[in-house]
GROMACS .gro file of C-alpha atoms in nm:
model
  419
    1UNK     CA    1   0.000   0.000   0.000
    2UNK     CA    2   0.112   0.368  -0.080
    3UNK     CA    3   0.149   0.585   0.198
    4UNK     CA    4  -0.090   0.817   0.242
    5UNK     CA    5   0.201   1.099   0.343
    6UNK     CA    6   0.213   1.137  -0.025
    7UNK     CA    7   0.003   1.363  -0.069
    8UNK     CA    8   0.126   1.550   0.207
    9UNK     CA    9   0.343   1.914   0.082
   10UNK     CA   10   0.665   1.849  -0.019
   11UNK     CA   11   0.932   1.798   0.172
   12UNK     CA   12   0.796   1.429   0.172
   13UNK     CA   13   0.957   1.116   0.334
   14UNK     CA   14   1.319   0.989   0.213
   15UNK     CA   15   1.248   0.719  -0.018
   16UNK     CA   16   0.864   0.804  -0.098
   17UNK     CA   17   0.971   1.014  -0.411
   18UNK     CA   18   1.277   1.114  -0.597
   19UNK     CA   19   1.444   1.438  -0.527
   20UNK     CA   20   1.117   1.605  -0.391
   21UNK     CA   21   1.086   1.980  -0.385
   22UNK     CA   22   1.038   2.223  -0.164
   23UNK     CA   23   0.666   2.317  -0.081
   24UNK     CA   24   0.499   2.545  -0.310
   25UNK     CA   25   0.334   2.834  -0.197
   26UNK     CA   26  -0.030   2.803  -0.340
   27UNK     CA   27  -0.165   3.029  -0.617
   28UNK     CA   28  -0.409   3.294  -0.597
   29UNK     CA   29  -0.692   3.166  -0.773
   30UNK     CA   30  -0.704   3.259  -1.137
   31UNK     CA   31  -0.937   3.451  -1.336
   32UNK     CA   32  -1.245   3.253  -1.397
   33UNK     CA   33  -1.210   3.093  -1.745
   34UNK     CA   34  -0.833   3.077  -1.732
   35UNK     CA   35  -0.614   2.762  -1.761
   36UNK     CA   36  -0.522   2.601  -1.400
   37UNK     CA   37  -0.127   2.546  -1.343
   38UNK     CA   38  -0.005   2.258  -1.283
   39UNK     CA   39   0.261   2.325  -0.980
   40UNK     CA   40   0.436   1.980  -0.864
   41UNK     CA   41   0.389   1.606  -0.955
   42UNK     CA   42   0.593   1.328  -0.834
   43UNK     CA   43   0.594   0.927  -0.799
   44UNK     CA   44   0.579   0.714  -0.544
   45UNK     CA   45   0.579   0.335  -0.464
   46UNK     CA   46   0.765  -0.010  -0.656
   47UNK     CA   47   0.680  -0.224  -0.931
   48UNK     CA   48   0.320  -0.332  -0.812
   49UNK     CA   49   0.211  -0.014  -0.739
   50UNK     CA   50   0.291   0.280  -0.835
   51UNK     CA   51   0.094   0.670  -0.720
   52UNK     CA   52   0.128   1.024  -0.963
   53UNK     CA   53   0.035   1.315  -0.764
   54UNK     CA   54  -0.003   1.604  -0.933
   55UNK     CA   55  -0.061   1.961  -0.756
   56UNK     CA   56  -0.265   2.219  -0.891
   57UNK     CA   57  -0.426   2.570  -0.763
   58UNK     CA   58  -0.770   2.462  -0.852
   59UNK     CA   59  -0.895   2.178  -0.912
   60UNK     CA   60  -1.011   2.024  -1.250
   61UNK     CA   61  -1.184   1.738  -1.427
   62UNK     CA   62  -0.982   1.463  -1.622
   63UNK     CA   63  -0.995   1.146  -1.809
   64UNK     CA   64  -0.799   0.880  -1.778
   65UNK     CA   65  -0.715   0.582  -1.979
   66UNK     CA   66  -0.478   0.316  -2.077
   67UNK     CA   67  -0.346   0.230  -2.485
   68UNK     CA   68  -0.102  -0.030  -2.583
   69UNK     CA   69   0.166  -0.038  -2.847
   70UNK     CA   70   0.343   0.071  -2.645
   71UNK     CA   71   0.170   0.063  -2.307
   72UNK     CA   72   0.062   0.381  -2.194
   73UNK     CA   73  -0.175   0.555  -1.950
   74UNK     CA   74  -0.326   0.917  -2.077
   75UNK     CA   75  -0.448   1.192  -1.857
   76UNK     CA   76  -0.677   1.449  -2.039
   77UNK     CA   77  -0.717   1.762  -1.887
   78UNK     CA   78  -0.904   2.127  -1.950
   79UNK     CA   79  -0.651   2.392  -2.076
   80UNK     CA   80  -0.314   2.387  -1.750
   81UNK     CA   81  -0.026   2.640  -1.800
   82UNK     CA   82   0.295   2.351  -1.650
   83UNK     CA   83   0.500   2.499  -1.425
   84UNK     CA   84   0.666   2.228  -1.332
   85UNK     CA   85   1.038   2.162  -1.230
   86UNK     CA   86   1.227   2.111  -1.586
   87UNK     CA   87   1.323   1.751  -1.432
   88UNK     CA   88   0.980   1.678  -1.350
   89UNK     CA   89   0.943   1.488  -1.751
   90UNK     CA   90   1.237   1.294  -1.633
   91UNK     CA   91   1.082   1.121  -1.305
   92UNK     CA   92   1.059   0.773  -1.341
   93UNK     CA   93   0.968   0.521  -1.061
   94UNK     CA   94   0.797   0.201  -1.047
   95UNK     CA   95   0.508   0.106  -1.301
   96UNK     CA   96   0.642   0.444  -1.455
   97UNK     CA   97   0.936   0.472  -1.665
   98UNK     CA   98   0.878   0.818  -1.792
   99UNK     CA   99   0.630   1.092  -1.865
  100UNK     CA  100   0.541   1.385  -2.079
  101UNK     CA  101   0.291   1.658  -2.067
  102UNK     CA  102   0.191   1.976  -2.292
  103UNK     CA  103  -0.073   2.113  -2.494
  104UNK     CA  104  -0.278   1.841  -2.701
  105UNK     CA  105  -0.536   2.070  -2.875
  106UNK     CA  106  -0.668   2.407  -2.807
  107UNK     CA  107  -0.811   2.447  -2.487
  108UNK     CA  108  -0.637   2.072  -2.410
  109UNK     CA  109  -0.370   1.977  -2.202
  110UNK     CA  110  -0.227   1.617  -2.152
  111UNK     CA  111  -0.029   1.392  -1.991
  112UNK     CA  112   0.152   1.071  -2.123
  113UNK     CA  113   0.263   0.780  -1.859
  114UNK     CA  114   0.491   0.552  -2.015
  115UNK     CA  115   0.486   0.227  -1.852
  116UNK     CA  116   0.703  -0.046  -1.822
  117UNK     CA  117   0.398  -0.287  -1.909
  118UNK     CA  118   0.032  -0.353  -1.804
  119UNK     CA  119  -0.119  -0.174  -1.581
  120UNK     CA  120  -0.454  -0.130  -1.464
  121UNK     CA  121  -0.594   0.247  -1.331
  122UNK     CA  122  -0.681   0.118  -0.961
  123UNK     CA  123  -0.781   0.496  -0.879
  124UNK     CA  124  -0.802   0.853  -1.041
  125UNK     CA  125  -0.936   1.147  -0.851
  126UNK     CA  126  -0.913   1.507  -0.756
  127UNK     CA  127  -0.919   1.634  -0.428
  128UNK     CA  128  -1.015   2.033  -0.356
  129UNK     CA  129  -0.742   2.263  -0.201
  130UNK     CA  130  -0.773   2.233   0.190
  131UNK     CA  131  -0.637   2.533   0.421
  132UNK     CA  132  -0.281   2.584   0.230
  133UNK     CA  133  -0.292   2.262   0.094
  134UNK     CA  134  -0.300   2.283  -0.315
  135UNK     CA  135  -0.553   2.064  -0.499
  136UNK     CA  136  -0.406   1.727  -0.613
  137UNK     CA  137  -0.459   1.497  -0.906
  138UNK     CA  138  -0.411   1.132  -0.808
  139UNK     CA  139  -0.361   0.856  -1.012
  140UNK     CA  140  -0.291   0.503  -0.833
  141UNK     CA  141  -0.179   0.244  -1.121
  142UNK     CA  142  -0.102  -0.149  -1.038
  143UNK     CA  143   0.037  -0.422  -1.256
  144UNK     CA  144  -0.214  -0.621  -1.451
  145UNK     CA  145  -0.186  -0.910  -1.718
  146UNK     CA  146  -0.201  -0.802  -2.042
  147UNK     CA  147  -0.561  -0.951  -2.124
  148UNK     CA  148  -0.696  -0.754  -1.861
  149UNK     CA  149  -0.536  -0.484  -1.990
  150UNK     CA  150  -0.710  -0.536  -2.381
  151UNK     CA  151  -1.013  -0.548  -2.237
  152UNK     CA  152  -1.006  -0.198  -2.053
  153UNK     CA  153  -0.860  -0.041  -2.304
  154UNK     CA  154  -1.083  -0.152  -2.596
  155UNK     CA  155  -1.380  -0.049  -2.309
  156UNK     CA  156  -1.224   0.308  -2.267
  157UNK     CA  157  -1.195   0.301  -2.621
  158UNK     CA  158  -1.547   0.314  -2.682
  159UNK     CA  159  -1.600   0.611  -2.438
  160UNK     CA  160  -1.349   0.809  -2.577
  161UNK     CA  161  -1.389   1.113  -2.868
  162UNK     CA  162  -1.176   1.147  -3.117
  163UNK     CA  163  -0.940   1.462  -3.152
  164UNK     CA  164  -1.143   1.672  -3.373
  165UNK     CA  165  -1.037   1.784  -3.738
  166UNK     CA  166  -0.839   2.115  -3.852
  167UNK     CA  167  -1.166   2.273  -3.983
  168UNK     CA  168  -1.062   2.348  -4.381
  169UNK     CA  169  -1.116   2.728  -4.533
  170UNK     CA  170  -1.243   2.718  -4.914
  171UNK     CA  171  -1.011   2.950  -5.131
  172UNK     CA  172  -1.253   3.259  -5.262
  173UNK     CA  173  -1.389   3.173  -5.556
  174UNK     CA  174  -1.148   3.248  -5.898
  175UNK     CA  175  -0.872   3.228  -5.643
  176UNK     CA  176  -0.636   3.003  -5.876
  177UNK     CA  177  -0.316   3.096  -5.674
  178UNK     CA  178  -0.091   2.790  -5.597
  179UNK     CA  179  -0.186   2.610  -5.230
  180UNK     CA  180   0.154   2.634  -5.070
  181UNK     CA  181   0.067   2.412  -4.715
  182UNK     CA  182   0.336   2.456  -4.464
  183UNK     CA  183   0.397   2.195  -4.156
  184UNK     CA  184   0.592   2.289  -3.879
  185UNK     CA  185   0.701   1.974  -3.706
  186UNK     CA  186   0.585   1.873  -3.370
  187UNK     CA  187   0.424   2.126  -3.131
  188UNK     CA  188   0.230   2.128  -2.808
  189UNK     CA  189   0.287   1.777  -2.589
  190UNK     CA  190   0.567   1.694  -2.840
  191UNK     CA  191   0.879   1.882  -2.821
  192UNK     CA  192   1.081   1.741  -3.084
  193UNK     CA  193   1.445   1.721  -3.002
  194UNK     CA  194   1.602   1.932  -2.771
  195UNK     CA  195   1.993   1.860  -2.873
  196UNK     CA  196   2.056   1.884  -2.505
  197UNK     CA  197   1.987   2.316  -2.547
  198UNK     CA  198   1.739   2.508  -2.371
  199UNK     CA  199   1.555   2.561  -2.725
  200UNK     CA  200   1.300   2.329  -2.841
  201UNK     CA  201   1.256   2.168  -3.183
  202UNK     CA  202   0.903   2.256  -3.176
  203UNK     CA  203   0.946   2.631  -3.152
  204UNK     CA  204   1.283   2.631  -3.400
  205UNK     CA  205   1.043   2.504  -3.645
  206UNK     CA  206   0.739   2.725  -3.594
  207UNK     CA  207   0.882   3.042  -3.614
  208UNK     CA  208   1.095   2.901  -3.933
  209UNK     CA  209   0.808   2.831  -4.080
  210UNK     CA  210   0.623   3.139  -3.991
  211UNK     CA  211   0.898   3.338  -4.143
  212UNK     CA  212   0.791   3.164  -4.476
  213UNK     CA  213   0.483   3.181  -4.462
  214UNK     CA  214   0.485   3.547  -4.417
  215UNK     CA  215   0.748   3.615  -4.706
  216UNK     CA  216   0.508   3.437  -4.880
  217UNK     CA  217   0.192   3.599  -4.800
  218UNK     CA  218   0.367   3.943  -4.889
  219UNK     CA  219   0.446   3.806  -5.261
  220UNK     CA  220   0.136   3.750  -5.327
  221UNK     CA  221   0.144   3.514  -5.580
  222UNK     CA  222   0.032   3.219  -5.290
  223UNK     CA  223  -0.220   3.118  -5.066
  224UNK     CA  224  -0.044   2.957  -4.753
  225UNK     CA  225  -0.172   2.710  -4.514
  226UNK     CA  226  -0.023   2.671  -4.222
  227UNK     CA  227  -0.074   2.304  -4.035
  228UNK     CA  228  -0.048   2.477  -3.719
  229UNK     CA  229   0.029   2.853  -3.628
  230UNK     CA  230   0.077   2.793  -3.226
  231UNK     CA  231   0.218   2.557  -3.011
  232UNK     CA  232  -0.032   2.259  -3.071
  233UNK     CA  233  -0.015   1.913  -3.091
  234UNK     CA  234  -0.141   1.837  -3.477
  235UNK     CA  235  -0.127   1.430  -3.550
  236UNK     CA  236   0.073   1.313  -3.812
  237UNK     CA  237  -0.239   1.163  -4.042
  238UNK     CA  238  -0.381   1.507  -4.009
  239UNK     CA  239  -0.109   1.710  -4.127
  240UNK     CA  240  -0.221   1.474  -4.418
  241UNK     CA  241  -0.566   1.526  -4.435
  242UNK     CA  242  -0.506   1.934  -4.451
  243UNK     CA  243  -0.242   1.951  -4.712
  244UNK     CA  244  -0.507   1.663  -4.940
  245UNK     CA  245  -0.828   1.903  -4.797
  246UNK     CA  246  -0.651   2.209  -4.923
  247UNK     CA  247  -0.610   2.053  -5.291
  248UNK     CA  248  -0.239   2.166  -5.175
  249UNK     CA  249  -0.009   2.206  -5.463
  250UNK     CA  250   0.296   2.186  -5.213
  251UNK     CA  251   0.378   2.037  -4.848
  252UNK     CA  252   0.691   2.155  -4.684
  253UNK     CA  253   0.712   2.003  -4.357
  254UNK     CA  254   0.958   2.155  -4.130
  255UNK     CA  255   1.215   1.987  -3.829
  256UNK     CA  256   1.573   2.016  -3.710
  257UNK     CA  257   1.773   1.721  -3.625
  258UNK     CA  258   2.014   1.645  -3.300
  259UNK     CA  259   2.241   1.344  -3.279
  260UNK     CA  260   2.302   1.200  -2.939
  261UNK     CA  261   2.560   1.220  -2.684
  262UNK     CA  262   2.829   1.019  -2.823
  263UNK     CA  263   2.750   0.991  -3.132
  264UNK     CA  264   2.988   1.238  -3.311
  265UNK     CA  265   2.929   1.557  -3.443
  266UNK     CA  266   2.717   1.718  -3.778
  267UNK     CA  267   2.572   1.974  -3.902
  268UNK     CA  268   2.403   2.084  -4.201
  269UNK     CA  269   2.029   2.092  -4.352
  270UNK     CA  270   1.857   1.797  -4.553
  271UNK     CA  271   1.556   1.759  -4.774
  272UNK     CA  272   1.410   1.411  -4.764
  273UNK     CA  273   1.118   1.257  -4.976
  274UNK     CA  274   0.906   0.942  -5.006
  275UNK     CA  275   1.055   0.630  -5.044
  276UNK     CA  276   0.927   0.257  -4.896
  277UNK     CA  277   1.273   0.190  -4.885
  278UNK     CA  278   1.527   0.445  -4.707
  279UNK     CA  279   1.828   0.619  -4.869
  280UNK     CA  280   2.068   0.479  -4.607
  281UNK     CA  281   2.094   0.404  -4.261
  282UNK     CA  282   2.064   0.786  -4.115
  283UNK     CA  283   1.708   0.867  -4.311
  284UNK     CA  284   1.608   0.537  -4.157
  285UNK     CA  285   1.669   0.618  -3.816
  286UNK     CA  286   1.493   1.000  -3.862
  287UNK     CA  287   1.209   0.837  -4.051
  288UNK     CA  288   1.146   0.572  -3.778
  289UNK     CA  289   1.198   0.922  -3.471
  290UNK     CA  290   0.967   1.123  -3.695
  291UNK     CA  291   0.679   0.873  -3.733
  292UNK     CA  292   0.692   0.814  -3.352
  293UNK     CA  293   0.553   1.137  -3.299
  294UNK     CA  294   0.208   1.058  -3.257
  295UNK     CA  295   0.295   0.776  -3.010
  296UNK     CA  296   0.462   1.041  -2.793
  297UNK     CA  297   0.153   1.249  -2.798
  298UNK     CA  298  -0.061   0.970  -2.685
  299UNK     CA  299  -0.266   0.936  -3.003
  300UNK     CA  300  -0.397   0.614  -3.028
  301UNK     CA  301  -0.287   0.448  -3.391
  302UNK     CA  302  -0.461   0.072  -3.343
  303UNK     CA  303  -0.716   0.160  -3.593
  304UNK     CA  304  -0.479   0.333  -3.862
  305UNK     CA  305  -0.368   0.177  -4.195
  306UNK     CA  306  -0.054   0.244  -4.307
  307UNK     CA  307  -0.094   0.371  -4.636
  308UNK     CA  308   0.295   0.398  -4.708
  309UNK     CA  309   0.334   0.062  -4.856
  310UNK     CA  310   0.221   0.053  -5.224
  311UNK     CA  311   0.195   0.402  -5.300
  312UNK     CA  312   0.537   0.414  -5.427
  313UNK     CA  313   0.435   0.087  -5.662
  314UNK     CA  314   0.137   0.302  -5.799
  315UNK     CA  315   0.195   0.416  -6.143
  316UNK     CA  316  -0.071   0.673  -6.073
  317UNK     CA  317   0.122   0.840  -5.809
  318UNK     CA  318   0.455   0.862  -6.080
  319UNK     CA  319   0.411   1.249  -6.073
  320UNK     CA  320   0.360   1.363  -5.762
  321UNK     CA  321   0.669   1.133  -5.699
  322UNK     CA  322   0.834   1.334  -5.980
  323UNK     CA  323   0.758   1.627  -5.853
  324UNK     CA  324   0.851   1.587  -5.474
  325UNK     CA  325   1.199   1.489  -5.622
  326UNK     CA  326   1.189   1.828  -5.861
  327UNK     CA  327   1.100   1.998  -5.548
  328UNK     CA  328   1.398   1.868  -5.315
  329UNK     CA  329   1.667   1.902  -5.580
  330UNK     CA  330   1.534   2.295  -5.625
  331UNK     CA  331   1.536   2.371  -5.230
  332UNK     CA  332   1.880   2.238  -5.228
  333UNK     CA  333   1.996   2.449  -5.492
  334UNK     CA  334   1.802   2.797  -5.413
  335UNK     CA  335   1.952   2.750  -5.023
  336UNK     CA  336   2.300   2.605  -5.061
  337UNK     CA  337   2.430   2.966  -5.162
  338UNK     CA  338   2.315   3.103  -4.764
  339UNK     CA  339   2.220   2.755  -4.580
  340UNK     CA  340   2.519   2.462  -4.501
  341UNK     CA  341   2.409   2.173  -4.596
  342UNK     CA  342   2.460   1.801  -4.471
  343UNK     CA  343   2.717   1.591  -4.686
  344UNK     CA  344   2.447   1.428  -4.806
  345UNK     CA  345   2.128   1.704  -4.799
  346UNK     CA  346   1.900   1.469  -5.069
  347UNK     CA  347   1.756   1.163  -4.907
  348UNK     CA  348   1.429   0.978  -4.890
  349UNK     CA  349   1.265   0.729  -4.662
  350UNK     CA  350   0.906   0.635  -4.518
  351UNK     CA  351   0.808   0.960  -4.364
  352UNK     CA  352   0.431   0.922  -4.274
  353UNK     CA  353   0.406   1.276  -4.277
  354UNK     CA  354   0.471   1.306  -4.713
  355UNK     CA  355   0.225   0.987  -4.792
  356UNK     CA  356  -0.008   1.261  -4.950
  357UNK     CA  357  -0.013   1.100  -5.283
  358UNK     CA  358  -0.143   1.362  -5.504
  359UNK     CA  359   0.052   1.646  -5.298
  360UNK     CA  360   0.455   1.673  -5.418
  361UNK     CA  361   0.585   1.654  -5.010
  362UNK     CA  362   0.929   1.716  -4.874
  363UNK     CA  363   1.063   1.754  -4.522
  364UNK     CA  364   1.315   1.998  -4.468
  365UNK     CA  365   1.546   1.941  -4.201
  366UNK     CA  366   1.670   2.276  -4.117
  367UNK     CA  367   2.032   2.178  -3.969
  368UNK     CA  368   2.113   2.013  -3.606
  369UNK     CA  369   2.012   2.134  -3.305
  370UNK     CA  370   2.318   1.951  -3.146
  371UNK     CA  371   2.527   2.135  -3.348
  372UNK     CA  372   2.663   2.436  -3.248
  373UNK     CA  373   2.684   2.649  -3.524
  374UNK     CA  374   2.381   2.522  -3.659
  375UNK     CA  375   2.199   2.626  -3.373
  376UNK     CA  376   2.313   2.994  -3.331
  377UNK     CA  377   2.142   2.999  -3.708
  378UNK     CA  378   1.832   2.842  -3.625
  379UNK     CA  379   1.785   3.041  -3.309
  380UNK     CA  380   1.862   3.362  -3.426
  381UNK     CA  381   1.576   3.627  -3.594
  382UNK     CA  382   1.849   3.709  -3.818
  383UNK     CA  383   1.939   3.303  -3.898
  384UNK     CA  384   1.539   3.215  -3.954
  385UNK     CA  385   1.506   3.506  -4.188
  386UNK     CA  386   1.834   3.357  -4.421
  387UNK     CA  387   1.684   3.021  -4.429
  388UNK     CA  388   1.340   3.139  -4.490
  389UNK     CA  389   1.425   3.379  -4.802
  390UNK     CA  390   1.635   3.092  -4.939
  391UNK     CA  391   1.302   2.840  -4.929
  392UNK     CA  392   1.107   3.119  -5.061
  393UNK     CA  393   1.352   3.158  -5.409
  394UNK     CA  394   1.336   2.768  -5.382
  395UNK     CA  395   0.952   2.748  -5.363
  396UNK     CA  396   0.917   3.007  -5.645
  397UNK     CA  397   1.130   2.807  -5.876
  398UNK     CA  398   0.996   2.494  -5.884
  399UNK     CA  399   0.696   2.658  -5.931
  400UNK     CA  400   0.852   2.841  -6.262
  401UNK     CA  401   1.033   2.488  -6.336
  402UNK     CA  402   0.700   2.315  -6.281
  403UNK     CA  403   0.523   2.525  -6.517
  404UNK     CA  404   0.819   2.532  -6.782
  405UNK     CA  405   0.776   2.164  -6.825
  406UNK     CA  406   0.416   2.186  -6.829
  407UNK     CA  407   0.418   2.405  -7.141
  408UNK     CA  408   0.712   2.218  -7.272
  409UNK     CA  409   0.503   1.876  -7.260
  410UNK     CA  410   0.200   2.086  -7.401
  411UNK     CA  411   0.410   2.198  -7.708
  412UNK     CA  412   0.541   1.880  -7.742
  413UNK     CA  413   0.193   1.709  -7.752
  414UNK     CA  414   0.067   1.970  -8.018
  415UNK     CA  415   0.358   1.871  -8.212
  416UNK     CA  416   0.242   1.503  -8.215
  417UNK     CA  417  -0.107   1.577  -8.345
  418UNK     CA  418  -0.145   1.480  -8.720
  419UNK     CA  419  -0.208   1.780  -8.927
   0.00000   0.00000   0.00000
């Protein structure tokens, strides 16, 4: 059994928790309709039962459930700001072997338990701020087998609604301006890569892509679609769905790499398309981290098909493939004049994020966030404003290149007509 001194302020008892911190006072309650923070959370108990305890200055509704693949227990909550300790995501004690929290949709916050196998959700409550006691989330989990564990989940399953859809903006009528549809990677519960900085990939990448979008915009000659504008969790099928919903004629997804400790040094940008089967080793390993992102997030994927397989095989899909390779080799040459690139800046894999198949795709990875020099550029005003006037002249000749061939294939078809 857990002690009940748990949920007692910290300082708690040695052993109960792991480096526990020192009380908090409690907040002033917040303006009615405003998120609740999040102040504290820590673990307690072995590998039969484990207890989250989560303070807040008000309290707040949740659900709770569990998904497999891997095993996982979610927490959705109303809109909390996290003020948490930065080593609070890095906790990990019994049943729990990590956990992340963040924004999951507007007005949406979440947490994601990662287990270290089946567990069941013994308990999950809230209890109201008493005297100068903050109010707590609790969450008691115990080890289960893991057909106990199907059959709660597929029963949560049922009770659960689904994230609802990016709503989709018809172009004004005799708009005929190329859909230019740009995805910045990541955002809200998922952070991306960090490259052991105090910058996250998530925010490299939005205001990257902002800086496009609004050099863009000023041109003109585009309408621009953004995936998402804030820091929001967007799934991965979705970013899909908007750039197909859009009719896009273009899908730039933005991220920035890191390598890990120990694992030698680069630096430089790289534009990656489709392929079932990866370039080398490297696009592999960035394919397999990218596609994970929905997993971190706490999306559940059991009832997804993965559509990657055959759509390279399609001869119907021959152009767009085309295309998305036109489009890479063009961004490479337009930035390589401002932009250091990798020693290798074209390669393809199985991104899940470019299996649009009537969209030409690419993901542009902007340079390494465990890079030094890479990341004074991508952290800079001055750094995202090079690398987003060099995607611009890139985007803006592919589109000239596009059209070139067009008319050239037109001309030579007219030529071919008996007269």
């Amino acid at each position: 059994m857990l002690a009940a001194s748990l949920l007692a302020p910290a300082p708690l008892r040695a052993g109960e928790v792991d480096a526990p911190a020192p009380a908090q006072p409690v907040a002033e309650k917040p303006v009615d309709g405003g998120p609740a923070t999040a102040r504290d959370a820590r673990l307690a108990g072995d590998a039969q039962r484990t207890r989250l305890v989560i303070d807040l200055d008000r309290a707040v509704e949740f659900h709770a459930f569990t998904l497999a693949e891997p095993y996982r227990v979610i927490l959705d909550l109303p809109e909390v700001a996290f003020a948490l300790r930065p080593e609070s995501n890095q906790l990990k004690r019994g049943l729990v072997a990590a956990y992340r929290f963040g924004v999951f949709a507007p007005g949406k916050a979440r947490m994601v338990l990662e287990v270290t196998g089946p567990v069941a959700i013994d308990k999950a409550f809230v209890l109201d701020p008493v005297d100068d006691q903050p109010a707590r989330l609790v969450v008691d989990l115990v080890k289960t087998d893991p057909d106990s564990f199907a059959r709660t989940a597929a029963r949560s399953a049922a009770q659960r609604t689904a994230l609802p859809a990016t709503p989709i903006v018809p172009p004004e009528t005799g708009d005929t301006r190329p859909v230019v549809v740009l995805d910045p990677g990541h955002g809200g519960i998922d952070s991306g890569t960090t490259g052991y900085s105090a910058f996250a990939e998530k925010n490299v990448v939005l205001e990257t892509a902002l800086a496009v979008r609004d050099l863009l915009e000023r041109s003109g000659a585009y309408r621009v679609v953004m995936t998402r504008s804030t820091d929001t969790f967007v799934p991965l099928g979705e970013r899909v769905r908007i750039a197909r919903a859009h009719r896009a004629d273009l899908f730039v997804s933005f991220h920035a790499d890191a390598l890990a400790r120990g694992d030698g040094q680069a630096r430089g940008a790289s534009v990656y398309t489709l392929a079932e089967t990866a370039s080398d080793a490297d696009a592999a390993h960035l394919a397999e981290k990218e596609n994970k992102a929905d997993l971190i997030a706490g999306v559940d994927l059991s009832d997804e098909s993965d559509e990657v397989a055959g759509i390279l095989v399609d001869l119907a899909q021959r152009e767009t493939r085309n295309f998305s390779a036109l489009l890479a080799r063009t961004l490479v040459g337009a930035m390589k004049s401002t932009v250091r690139f990798h020693r290798s800046p074209l390669k393809s894999a199985g991104f899940r994020v470019l299996r649009a198949h009537d969209v030409p795709s690419v993901l542009l990875e902007i340079g390494y966030m465990s890079s030094k020099e890479d990341l004074k550029l991508l952290t800079s005003p001055e750094g995202r404003v090079r690398i987003a006037e060099t995607v611009v002249v890139g985007i803006n000749q592919f589109f000239a290149q596009k059209a070139a061939g067009l008319h050239a294939a037109a001309d030579d078809d007219k030529a071919a007509v008996p007269r």
